[in-house]
Short mmCIF file of C-alpha atoms in Angstrom, two decimals:
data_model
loop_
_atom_site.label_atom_id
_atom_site.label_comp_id
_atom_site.label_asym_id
_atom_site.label_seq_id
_atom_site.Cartn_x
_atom_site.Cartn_y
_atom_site.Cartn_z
CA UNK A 115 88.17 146.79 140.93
CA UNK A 116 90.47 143.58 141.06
CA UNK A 117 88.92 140.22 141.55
CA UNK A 118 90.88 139.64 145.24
CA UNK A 119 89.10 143.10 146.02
CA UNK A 120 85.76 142.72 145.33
CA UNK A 121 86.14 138.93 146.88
CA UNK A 122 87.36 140.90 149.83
CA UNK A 123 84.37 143.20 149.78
CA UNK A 124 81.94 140.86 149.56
CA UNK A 125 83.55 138.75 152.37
CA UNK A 126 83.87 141.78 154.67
CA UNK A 127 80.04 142.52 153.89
CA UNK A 128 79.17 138.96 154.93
CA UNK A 129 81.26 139.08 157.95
CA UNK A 130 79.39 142.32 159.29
CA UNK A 131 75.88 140.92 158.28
CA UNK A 132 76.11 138.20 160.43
CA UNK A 133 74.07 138.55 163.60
CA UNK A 134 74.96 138.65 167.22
CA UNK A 135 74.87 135.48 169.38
CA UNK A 136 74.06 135.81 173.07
CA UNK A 137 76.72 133.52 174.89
CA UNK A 138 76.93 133.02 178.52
CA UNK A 139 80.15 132.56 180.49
CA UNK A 140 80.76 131.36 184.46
CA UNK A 141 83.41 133.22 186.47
CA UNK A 142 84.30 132.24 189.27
CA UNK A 143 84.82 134.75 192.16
CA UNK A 144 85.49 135.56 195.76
CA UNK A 145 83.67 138.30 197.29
CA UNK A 146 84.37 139.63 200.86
CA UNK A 147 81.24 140.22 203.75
CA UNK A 148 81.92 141.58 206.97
CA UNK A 149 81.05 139.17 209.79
CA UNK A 150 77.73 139.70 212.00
CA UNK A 151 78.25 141.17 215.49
CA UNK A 152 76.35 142.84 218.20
CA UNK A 153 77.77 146.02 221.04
CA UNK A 154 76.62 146.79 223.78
CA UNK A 155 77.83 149.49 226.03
CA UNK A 156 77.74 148.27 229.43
CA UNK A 157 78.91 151.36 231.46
CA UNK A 158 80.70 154.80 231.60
CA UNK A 159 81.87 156.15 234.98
CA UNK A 160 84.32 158.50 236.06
CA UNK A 161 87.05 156.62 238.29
CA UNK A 162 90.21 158.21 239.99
CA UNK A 163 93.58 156.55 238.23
CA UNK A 164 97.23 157.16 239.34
CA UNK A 165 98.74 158.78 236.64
CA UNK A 166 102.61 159.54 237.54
CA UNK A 167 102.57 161.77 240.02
CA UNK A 168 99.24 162.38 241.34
CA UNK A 169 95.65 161.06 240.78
CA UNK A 170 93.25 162.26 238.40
CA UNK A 171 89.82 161.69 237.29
CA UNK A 172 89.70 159.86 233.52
CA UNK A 173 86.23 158.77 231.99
CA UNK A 174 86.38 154.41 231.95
CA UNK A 175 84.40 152.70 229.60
CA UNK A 176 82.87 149.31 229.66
CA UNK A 177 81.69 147.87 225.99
CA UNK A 178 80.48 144.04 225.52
CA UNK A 179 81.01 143.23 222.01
CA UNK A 180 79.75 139.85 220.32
CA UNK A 181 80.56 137.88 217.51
CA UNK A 182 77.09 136.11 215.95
CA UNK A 183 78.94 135.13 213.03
CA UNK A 184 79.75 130.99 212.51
CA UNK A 185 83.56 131.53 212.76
CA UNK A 186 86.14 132.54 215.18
CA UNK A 187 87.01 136.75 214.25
CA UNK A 188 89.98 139.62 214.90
CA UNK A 189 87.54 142.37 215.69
CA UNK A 190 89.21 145.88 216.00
CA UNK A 191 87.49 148.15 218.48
CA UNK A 192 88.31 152.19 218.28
CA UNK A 193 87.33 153.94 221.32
CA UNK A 194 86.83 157.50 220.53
CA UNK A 195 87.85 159.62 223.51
CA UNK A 196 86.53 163.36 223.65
CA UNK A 197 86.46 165.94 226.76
CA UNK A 198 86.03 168.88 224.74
CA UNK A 199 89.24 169.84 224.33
CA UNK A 200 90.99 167.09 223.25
CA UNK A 201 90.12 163.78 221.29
CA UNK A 202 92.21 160.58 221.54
CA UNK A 203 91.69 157.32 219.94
CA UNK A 204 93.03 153.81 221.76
CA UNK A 205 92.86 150.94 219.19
CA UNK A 206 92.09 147.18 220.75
CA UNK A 207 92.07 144.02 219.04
CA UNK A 208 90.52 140.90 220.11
CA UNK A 209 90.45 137.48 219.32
CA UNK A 210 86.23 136.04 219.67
CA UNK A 211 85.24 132.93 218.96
CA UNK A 212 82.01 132.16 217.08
CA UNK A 213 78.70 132.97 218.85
CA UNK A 214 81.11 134.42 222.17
CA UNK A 215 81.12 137.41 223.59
CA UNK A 216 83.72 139.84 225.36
CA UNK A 217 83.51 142.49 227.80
CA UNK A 218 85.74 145.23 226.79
CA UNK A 219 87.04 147.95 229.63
CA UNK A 220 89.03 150.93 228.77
CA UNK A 221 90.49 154.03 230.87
CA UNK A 222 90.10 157.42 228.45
CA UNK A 223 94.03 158.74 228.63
CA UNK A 224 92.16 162.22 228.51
CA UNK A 225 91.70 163.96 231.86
CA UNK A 226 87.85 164.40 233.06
CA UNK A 227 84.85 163.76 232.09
CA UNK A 228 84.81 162.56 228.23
CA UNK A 229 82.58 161.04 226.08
CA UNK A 230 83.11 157.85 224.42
CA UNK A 231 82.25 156.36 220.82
CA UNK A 232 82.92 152.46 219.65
CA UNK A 233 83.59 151.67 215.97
CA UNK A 234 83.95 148.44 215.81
CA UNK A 235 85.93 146.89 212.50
CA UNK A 236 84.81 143.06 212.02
CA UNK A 237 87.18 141.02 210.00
CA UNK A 238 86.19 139.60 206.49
CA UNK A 239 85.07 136.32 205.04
CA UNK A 240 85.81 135.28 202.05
CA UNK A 241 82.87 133.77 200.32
CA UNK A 242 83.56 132.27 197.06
CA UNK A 243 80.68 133.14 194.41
CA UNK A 244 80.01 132.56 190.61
CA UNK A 245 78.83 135.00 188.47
CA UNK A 246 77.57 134.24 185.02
CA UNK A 247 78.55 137.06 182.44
CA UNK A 248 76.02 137.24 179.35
CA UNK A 249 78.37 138.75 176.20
CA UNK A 250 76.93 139.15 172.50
CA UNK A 251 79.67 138.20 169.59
CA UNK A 252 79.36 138.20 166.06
CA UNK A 253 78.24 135.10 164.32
CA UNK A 254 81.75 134.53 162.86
CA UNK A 255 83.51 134.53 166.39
CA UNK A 256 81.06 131.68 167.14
CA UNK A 257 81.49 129.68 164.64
CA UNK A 258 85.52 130.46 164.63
CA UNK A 259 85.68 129.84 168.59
CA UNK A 260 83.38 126.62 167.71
CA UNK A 261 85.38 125.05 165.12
CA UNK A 262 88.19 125.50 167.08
CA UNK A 263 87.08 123.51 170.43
CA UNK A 264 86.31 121.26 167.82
CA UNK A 265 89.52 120.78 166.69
CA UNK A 266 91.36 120.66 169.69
CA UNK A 267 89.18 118.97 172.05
CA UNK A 268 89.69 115.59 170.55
CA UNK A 269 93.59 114.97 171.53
#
């Protein structure tokens, strides 16, 4: 063996013997939580609607939906509409301010007697968060990464 060969050898051997540092990084982050609310069905009744060209029975429903969160929200509210033989879906959105609440009233476009489900879809806030990652790197990456900040953090 050549003498830059075995001086590589013995250098790779010292690099791998080193032993693992525990180092500790911040990240910063955003992560996303629904916002806090509250429903409340008020009432479901059968009412008689004109519906081009005669009247007909529809199910109406009556939902009070609240936003307990700290800051005003576009909430979407699906109103599941089922009589048995059909299901329909009408999509609302409304605008709630923080701690208000809204009555919500809806006519089922499905004739007679249906029954009615709310799934409500609160908006997100964004809610910045830092998360501290713990990594293990070879001795030599330290001291490599350290000599380095100290070369360059004094211009």
């Amino acid at each position: 063996m050549n003498p830059t060969g075995a001086i590589s050898l013995v250098l790779t051997l010292i690099i791998l013997s080193l032993p693992l540092i525990e180092t500790e990084e911040q990240i910063s982050d955003i992560k996303l939580q629904p916002y806090q609310y509250e429903q409340t069905m008020i009432r479901e009744a059968q009412i008689r609607k004109f519906v081009f060209p005669w009247f007909t029975e529809v199910t109406q429903s009556q939902y009070l939906v609240r936003n307990a969160d700290l800051e005003k929200g576009t909430f979407v509210l699906n109103f599941n509409f089922d009589n048995g033989s059909e299901a329909r879906t009408i999509t609302k959105r409304e605008d709630i301010l923080a701690g208000e609440s809204r009555v919500v009233t809806v006519d089922s476009p499905l004739r007679g007697n249906s029954t009615v489900t709310l799934r409500v879809i609160p908006p997100n806030m964004a809610i910045p968060e830092t998360v501290i990652l713990k990594k293990q790197i070879s001795a030599w990456q330290f001291l490599g990464r350290s000599a380095w900040d100290l070369i360059f953090s004094r211009r």
